PDB file of C-alpha atoms and ligand atoms in Angstrom:
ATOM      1  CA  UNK A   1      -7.965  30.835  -0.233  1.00  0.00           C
ATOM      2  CA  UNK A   2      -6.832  27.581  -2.412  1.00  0.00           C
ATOM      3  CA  UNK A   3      -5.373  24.948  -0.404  1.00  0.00           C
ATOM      4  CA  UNK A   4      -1.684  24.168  -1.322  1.00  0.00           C
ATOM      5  CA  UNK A   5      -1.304  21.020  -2.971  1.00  0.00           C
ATOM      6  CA  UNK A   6       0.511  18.412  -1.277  1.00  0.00           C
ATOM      7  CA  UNK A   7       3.523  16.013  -3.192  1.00  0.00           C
ATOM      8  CA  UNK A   8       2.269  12.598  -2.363  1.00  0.00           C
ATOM      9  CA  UNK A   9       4.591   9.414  -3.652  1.00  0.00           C
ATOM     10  CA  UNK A  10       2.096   6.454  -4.081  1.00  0.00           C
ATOM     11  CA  UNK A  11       3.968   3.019  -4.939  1.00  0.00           C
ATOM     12  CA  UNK A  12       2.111   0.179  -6.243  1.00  0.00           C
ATOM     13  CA  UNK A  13       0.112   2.476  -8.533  1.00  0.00           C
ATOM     14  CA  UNK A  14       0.306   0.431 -11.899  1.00  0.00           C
ATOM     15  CA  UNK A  15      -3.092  -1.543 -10.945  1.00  0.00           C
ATOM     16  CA  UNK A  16      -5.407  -2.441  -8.263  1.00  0.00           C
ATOM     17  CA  UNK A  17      -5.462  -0.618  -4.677  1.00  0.00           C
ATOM     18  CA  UNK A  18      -1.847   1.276  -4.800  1.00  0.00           C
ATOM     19  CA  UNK A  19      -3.467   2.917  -8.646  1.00  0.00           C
ATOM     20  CA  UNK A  20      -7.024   3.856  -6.412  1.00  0.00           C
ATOM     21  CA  UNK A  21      -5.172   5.652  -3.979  1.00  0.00           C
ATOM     22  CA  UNK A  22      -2.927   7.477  -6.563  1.00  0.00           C
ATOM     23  CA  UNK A  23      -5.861   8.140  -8.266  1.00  0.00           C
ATOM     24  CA  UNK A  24      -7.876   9.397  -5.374  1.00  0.00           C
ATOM     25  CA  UNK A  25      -4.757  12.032  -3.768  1.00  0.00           C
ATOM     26  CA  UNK A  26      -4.602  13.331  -7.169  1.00  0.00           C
ATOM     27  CA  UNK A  27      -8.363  13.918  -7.910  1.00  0.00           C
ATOM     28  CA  UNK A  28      -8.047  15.842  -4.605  1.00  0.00           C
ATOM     29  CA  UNK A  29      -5.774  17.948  -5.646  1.00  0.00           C
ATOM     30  CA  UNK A  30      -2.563  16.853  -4.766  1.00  0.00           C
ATOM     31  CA  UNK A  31       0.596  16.258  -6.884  1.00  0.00           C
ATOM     32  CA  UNK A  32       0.847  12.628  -7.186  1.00  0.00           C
ATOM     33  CA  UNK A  33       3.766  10.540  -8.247  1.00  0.00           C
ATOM     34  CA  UNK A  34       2.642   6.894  -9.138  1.00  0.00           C
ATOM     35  CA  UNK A  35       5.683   4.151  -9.157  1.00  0.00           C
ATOM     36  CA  UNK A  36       5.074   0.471 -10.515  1.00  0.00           C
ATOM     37  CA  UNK A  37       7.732  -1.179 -12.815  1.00  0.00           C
ATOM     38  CA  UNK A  38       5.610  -0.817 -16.174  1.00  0.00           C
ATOM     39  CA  UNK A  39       6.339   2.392 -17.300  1.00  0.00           C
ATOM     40  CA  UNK A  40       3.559   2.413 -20.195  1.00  0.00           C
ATOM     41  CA  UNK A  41       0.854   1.584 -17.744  1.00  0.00           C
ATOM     42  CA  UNK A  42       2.388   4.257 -15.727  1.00  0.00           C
ATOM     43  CA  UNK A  43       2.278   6.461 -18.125  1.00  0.00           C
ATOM     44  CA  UNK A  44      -1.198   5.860 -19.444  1.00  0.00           C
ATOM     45  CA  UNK A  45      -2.378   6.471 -16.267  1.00  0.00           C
ATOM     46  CA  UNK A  46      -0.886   9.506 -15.892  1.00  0.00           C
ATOM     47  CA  UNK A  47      -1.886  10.672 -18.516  1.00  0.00           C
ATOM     48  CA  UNK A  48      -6.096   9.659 -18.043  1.00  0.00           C
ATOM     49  CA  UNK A  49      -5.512  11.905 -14.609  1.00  0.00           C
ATOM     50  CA  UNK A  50      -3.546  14.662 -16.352  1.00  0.00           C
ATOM     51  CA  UNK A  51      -6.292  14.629 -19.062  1.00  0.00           C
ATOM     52  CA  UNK A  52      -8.576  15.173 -15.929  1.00  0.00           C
ATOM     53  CA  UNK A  53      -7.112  17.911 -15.045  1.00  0.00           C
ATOM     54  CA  UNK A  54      -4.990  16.557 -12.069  1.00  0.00           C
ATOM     55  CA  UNK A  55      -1.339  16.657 -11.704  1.00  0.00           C
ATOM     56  CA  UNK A  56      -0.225  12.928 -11.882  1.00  0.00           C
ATOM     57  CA  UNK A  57       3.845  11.590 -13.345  1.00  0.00           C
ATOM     58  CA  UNK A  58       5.019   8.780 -13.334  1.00  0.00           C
ATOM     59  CA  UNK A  59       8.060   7.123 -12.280  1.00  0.00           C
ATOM     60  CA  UNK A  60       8.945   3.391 -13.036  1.00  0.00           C
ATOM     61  CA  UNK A  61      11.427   1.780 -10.923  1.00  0.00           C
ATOM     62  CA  UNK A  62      11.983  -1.951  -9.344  1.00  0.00           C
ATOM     63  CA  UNK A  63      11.788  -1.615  -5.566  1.00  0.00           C
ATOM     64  CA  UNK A  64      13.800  -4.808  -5.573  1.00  0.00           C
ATOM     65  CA  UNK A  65      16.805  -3.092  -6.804  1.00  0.00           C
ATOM     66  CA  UNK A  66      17.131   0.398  -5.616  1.00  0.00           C
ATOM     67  CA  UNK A  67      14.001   1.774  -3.368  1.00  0.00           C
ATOM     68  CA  UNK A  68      16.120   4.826  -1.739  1.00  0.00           C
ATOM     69  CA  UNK A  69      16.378   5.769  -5.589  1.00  0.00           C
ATOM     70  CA  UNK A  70      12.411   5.951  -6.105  1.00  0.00           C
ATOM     71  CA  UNK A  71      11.798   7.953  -2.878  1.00  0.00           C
ATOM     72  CA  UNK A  72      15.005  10.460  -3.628  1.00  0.00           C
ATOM     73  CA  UNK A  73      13.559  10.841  -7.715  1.00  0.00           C
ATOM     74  CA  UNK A  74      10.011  11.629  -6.307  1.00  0.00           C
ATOM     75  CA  UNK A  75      11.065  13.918  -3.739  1.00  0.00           C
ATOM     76  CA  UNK A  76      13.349  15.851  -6.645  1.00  0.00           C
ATOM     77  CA  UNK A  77      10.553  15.608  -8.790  1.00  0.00           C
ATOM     78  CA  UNK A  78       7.843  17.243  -7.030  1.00  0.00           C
ATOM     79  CA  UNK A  79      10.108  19.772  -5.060  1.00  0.00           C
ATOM     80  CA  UNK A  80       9.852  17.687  -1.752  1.00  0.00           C
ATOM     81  CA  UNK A  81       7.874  14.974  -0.296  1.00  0.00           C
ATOM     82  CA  UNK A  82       4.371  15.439   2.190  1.00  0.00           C
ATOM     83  CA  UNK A  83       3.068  11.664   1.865  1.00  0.00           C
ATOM     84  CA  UNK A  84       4.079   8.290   0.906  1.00  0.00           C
ATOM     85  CA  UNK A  85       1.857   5.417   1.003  1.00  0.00           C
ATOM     86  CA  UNK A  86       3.562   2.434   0.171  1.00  0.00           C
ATOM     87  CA  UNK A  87       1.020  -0.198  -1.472  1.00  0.00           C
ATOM     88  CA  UNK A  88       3.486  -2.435  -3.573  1.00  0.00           C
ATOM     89  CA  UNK A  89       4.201  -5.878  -2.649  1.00  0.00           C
ATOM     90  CA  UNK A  90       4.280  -9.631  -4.229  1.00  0.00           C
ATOM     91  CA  UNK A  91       3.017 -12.883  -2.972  1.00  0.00           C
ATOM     92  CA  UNK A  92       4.072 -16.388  -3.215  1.00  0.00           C
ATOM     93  CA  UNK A  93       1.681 -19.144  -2.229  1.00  0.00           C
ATOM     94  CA  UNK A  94       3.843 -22.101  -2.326  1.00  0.00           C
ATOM     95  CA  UNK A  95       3.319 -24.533   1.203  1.00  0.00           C
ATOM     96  CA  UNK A  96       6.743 -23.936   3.577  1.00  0.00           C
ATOM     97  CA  UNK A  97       7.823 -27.596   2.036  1.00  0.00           C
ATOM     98  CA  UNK A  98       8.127 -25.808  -1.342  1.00  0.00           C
ATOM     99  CA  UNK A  99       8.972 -22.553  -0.310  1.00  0.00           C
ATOM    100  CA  UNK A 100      12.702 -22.604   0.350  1.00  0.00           C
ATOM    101  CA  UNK A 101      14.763 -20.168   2.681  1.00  0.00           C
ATOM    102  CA  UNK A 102      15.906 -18.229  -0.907  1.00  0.00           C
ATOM    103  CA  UNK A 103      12.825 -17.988  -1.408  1.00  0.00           C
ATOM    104  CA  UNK A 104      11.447 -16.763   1.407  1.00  0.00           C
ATOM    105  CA  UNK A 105      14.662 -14.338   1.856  1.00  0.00           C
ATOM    106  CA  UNK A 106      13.202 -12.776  -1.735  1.00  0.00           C
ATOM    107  CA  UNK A 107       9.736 -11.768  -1.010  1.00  0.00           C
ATOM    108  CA  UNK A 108      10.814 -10.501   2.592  1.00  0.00           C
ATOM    109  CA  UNK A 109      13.093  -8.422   0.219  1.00  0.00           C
ATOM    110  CA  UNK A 110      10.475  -6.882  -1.598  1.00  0.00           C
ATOM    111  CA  UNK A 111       7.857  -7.084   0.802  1.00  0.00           C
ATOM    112  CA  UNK A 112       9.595  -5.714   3.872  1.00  0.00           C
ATOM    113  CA  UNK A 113      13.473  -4.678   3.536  1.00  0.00           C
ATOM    114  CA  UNK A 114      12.840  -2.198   0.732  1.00  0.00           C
ATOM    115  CA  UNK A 115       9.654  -0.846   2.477  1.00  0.00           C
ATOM    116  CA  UNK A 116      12.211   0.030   5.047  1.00  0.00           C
ATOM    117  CA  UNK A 117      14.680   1.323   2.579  1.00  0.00           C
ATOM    118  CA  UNK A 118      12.189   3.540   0.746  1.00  0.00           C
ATOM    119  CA  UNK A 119      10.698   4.376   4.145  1.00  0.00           C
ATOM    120  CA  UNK A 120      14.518   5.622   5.579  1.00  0.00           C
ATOM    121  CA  UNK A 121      14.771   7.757   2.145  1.00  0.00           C
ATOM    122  CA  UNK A 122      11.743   9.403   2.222  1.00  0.00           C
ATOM    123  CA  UNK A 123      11.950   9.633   6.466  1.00  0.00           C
ATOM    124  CA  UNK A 124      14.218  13.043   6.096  1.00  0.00           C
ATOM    125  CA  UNK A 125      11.916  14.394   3.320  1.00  0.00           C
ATOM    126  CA  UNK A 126       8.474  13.860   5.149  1.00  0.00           C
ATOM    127  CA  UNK A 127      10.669  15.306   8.017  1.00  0.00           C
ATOM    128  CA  UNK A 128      10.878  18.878   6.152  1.00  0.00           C
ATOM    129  CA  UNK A 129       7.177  18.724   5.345  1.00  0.00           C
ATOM    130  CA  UNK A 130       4.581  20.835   7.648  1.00  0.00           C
ATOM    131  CA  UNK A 131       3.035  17.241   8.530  1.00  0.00           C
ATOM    132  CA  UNK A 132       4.720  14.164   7.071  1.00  0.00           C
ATOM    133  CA  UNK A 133       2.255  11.357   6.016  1.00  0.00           C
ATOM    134  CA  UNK A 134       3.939   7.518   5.395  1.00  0.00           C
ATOM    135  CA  UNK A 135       1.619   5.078   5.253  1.00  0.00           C
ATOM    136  CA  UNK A 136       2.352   1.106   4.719  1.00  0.00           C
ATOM    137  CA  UNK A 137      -0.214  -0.850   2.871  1.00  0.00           C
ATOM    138  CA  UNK A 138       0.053  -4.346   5.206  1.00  0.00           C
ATOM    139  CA  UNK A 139      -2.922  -6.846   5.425  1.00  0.00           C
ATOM    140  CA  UNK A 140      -5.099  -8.485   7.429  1.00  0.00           C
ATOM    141  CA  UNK A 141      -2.822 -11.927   7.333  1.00  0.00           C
ATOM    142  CA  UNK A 142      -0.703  -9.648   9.637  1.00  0.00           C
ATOM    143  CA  UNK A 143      -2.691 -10.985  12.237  1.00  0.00           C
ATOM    144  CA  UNK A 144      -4.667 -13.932  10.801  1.00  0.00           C
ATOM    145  CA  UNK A 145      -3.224 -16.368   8.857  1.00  0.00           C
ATOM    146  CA  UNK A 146      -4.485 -18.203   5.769  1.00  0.00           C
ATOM    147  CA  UNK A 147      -2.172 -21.215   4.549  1.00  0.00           C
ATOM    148  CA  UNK A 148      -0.496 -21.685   2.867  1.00  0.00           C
ATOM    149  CA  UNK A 149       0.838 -18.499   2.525  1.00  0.00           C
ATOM    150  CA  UNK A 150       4.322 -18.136   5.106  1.00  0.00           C
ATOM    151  CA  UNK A 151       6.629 -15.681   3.617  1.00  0.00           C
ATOM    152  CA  UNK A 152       3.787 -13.416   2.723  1.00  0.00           C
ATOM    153  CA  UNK A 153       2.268 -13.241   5.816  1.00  0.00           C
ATOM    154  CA  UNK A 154       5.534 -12.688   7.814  1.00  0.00           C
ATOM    155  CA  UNK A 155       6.297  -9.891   5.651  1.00  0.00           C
ATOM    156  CA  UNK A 156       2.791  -8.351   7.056  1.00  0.00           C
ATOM    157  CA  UNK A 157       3.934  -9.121  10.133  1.00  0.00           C
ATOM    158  CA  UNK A 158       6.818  -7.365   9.857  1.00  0.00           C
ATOM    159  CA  UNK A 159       5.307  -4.300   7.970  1.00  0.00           C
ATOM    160  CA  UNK A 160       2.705  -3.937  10.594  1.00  0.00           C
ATOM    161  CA  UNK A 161       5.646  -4.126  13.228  1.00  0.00           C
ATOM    162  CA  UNK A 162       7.854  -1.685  11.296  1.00  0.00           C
ATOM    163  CA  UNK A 163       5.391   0.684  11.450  1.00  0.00           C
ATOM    164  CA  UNK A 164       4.948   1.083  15.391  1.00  0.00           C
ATOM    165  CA  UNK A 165       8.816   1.108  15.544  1.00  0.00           C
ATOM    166  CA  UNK A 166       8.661   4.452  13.255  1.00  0.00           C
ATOM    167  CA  UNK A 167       5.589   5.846  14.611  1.00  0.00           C
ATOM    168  CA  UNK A 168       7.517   5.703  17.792  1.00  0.00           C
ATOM    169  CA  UNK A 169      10.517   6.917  16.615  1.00  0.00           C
ATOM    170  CA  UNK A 170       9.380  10.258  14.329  1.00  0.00           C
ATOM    171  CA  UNK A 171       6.467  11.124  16.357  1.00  0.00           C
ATOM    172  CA  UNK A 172       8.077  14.543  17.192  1.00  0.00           C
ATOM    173  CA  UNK A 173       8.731  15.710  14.275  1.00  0.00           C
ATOM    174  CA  UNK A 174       5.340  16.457  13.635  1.00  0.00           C
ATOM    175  CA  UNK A 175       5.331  13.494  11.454  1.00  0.00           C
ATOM    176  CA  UNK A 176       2.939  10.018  11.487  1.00  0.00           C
ATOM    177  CA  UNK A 177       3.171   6.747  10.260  1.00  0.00           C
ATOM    178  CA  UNK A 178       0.359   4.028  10.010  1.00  0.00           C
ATOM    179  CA  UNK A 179      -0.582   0.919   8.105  1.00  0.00           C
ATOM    180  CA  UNK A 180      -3.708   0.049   6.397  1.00  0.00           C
ATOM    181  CA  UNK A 181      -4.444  -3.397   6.438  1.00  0.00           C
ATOM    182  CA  UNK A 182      -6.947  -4.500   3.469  1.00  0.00           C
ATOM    183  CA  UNK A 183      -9.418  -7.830   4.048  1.00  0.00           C
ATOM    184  CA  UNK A 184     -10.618  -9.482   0.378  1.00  0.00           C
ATOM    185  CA  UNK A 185     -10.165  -7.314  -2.177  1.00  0.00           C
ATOM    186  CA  UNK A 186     -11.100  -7.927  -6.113  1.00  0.00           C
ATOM    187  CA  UNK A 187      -7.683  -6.899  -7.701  1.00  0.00           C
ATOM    188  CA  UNK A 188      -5.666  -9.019 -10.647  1.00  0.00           C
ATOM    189  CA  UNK A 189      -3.928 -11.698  -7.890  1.00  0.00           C
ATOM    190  CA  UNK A 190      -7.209 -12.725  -6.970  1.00  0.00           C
ATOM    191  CA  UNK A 191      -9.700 -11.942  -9.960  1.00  0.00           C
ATOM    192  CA  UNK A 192     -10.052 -15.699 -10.334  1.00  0.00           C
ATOM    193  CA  UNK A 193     -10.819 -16.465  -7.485  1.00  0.00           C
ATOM    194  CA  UNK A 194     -13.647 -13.710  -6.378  1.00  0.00           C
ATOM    195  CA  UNK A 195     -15.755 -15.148  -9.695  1.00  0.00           C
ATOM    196  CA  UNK A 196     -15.195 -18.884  -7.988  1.00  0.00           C
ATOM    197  CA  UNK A 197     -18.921 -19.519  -6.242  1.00  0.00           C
ATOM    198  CA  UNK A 198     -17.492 -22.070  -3.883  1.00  0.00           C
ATOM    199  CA  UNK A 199     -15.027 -18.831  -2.541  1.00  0.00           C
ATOM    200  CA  UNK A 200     -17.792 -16.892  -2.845  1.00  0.00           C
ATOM    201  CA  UNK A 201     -19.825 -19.454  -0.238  1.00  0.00           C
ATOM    202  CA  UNK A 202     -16.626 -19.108   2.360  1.00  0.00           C
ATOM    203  CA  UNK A 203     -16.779 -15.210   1.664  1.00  0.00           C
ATOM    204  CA  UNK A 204     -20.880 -15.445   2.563  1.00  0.00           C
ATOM    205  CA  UNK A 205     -19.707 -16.953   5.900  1.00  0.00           C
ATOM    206  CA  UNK A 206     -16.768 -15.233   6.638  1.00  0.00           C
ATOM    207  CA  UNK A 207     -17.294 -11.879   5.888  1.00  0.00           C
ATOM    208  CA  UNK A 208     -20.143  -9.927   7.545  1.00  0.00           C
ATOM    209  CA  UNK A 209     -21.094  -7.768   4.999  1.00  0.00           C
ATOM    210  CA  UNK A 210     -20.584 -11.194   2.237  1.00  0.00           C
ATOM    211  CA  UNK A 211     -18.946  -9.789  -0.543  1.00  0.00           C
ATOM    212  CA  UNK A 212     -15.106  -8.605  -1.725  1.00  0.00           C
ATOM    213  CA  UNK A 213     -13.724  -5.204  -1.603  1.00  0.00           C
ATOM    214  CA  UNK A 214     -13.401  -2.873  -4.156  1.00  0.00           C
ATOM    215  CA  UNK A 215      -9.836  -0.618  -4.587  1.00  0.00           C
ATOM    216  CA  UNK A 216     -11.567   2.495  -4.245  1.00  0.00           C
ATOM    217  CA  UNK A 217     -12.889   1.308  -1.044  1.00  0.00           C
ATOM    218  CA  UNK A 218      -9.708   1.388   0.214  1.00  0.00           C
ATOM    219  CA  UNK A 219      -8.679   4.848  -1.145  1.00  0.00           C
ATOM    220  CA  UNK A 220     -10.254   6.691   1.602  1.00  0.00           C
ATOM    221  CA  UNK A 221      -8.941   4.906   4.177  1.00  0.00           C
ATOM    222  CA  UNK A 222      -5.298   6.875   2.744  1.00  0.00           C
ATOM    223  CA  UNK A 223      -6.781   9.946   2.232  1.00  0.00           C
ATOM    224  CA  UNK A 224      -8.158   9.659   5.834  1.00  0.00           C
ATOM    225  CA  UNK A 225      -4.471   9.084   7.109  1.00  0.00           C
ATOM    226  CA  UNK A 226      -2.998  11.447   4.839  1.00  0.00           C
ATOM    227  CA  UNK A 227      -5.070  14.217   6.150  1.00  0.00           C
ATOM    228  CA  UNK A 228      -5.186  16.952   8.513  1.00  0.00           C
ATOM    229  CA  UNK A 229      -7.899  15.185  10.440  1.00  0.00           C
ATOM    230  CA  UNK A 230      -6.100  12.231  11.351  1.00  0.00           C
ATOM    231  CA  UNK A 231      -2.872  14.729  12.656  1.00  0.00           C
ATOM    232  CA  UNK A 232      -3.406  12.741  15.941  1.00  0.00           C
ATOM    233  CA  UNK A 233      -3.188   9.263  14.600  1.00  0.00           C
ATOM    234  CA  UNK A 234      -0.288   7.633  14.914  1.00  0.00           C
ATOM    235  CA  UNK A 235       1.348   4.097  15.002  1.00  0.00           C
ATOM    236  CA  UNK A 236      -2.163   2.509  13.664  1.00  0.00           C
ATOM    237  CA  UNK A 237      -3.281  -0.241  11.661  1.00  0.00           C
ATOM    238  CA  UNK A 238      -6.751   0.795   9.921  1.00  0.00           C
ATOM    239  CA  UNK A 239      -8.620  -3.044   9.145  1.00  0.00           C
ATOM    240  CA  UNK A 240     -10.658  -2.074   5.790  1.00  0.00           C
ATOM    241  CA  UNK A 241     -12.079  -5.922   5.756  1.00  0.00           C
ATOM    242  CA  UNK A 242     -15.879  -5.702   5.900  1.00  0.00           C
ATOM    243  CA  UNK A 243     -15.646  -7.060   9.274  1.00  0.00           C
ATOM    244  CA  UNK A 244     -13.732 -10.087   8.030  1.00  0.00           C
ATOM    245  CA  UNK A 245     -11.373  -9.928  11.291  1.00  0.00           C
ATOM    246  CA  UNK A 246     -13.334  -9.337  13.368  1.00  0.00           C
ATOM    247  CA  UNK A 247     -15.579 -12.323  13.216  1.00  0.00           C
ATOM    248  CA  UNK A 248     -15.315 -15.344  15.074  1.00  0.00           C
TER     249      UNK A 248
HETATM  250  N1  NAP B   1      -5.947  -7.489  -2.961  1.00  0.00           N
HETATM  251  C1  NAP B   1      -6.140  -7.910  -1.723  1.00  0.00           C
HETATM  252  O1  NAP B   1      -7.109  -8.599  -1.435  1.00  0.00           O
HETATM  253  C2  NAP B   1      -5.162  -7.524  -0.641  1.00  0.00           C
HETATM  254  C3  NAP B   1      -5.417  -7.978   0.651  1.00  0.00           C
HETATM  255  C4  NAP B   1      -4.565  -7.602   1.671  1.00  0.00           C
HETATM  256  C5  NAP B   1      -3.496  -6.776   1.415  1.00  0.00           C
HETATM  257  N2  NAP B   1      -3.255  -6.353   0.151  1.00  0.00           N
HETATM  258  C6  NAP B   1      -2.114  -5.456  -0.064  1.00  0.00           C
HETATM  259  O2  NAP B   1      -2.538  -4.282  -0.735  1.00  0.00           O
HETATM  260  C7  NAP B   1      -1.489  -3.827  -1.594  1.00  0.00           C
HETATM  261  C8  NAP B   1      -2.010  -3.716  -3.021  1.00  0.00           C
HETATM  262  O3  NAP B   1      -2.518  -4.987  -3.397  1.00  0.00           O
HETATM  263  P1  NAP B   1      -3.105  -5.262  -4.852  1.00  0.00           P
HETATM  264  O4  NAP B   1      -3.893  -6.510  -4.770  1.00  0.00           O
HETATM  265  O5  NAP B   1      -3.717  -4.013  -5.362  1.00  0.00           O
HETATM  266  O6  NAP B   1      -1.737  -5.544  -5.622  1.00  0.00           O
HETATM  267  P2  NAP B   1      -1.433  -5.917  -7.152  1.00  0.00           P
HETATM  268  O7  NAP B   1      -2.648  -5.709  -8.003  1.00  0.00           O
HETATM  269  O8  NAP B   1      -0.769  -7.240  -7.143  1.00  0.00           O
HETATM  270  O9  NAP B   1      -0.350  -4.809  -7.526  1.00  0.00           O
HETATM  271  C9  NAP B   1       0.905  -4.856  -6.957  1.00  0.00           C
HETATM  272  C10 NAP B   1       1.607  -3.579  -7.297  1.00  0.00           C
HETATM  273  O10 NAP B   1       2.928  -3.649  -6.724  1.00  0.00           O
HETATM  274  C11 NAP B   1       3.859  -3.308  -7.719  1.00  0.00           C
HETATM  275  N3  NAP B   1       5.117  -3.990  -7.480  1.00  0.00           N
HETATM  276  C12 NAP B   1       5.312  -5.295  -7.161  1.00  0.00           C
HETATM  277  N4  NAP B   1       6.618  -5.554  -7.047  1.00  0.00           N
HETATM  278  C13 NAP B   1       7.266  -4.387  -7.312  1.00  0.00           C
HETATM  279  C14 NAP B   1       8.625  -4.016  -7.372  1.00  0.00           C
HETATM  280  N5  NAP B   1       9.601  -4.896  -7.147  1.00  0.00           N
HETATM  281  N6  NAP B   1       8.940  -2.744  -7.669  1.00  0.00           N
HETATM  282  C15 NAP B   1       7.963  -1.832  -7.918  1.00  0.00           C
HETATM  283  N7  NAP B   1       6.644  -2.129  -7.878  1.00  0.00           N
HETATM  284  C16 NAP B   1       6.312  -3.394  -7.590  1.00  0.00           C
HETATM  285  C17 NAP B   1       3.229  -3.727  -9.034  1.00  0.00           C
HETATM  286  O11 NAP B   1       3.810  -2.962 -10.056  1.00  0.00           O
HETATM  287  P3  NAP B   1       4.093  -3.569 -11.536  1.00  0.00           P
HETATM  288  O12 NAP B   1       2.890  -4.338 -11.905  1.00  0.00           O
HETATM  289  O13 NAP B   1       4.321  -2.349 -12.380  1.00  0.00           O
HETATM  290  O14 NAP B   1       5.288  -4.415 -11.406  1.00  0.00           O
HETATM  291  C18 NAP B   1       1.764  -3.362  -8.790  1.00  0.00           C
HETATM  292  O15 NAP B   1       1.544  -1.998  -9.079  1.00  0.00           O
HETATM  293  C19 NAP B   1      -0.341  -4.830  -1.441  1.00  0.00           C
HETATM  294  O16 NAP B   1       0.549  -4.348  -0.467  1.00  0.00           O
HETATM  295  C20 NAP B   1      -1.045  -6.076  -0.924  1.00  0.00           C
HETATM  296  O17 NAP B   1      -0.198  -6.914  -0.175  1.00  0.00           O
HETATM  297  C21 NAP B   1      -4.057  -6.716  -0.896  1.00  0.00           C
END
């Protein structure tokens, strides 16, 4: 018997870990929408995975304006919605002096009001599903902080938070919700810095296994969550740092 594929919404999915994941539900066999707001990288994605074989469309929207929008056009798209894993999210490094409350009020937009927003959208659809999957791509500065770095890091905060409070919340309806929170990974934001050999001495020290992540490192950790095997798992936060956190 073929399994059914699932309809999986993967945000974030122009580049770096959010595009992994897509492209890792879709080489599974799933039905994969990928969001970003640059709808030919979108598209040329979607179209490598199609050309694969795999069922992949894209759907470019800003999060910043309308995120019910992006959850409600995937869900018509694909006929329903089984899993969302929500990996978009900007960062602003400017010190608190520089960073002012607008400012700050902007990326917790992004970052953490429209993760709610798409999350209450897609909440009913994943409700319908046989096993609802949403999964919130956080971070390790949830819990350790690097400065300067405060609106980004309270928007972890808050996504990790946000993601008991639903876990709690739509447990019975057969339905989980968990966070993955990535260490040091070598995506565009940080491309510059993982070729810089003074970062790479702090990374020999810091993390255990003395080297960056790679996206499709993290992929797994999604498909993990996503699946039938983790139908127990609930209200989590998978670290995916190389040990980074855990180190004194
Ligand atoms: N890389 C790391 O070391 C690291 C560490 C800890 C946590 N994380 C988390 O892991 C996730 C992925 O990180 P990454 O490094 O792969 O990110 P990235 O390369 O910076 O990509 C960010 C993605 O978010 C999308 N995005 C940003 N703002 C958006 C908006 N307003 N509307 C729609 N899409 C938007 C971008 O789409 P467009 O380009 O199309 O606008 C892009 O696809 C993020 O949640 C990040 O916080 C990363």
């Amino acid at each position: 018997m073929t399994k059914e594929s699932r309809r999986v919404l993967v945000t974030g999915a122009t580049r770096g870990m959010g595009l992994e994941i897509a492209r890792a539900f879709a080489r599974a066999g799933e039905r994969v929408v990928l969001n970003g707001r640059e709808e030919a990288t979108l598209e040329a994605h979607c179209a490598a995975l199609r050309g694969e074989g795999f069922a992949a469309e894209a759907l470019a929207a800003d999060l910043s304006v309308d995120p019910e929008a992006v959850a409600l056009r995937a869900g018509e798209s694909l006929g329903g919605l089984d899993v969302v894993v929500h990996a978009a999210s900007l960062r602003d490094r400017r010190r608190t002096e520089e960073l002012d409350g607008a400012a700050f009020a902007s990326l917790l937009d992004v970052n953490l009001t429209a993760s709610y927003r798409l999350a209450r959208a897609a909440l009913p659809l994943l409700q319908r599903s046989q096993a609802g999957r949403l999964v919130f791509i956080t971070s390790i500065a949830a819990r350790i902080a690097r400065a300067p770095d405060p609106a980004y890091t309270a928007s972890k905060g808050g996504l990790e938070a946000l993601t008991r409070s639903l876990a709690v919340e739509f447990g019975a309806d057969n339905l989980t919700v968990n966070a993955i929170a990535p260490g040091w990974f070598v995506t565009d934001p940080n491309r510059a810095l993982s070729e810089d050999p003074q970062v790479q001495s702090f990374v020999n020290v810091r993390i255990p296994l003395k080297r960056w992540g790679r996206p499709e490192e993290l992929a797994p950790a999604a498909l993990f969550l996503a699946s039938p095997s983790a139908s127990f798992v609930n209200g989590i936060t998978l670290t995916v740092d190389g040990g980074m956190s855990a180190q004194m």
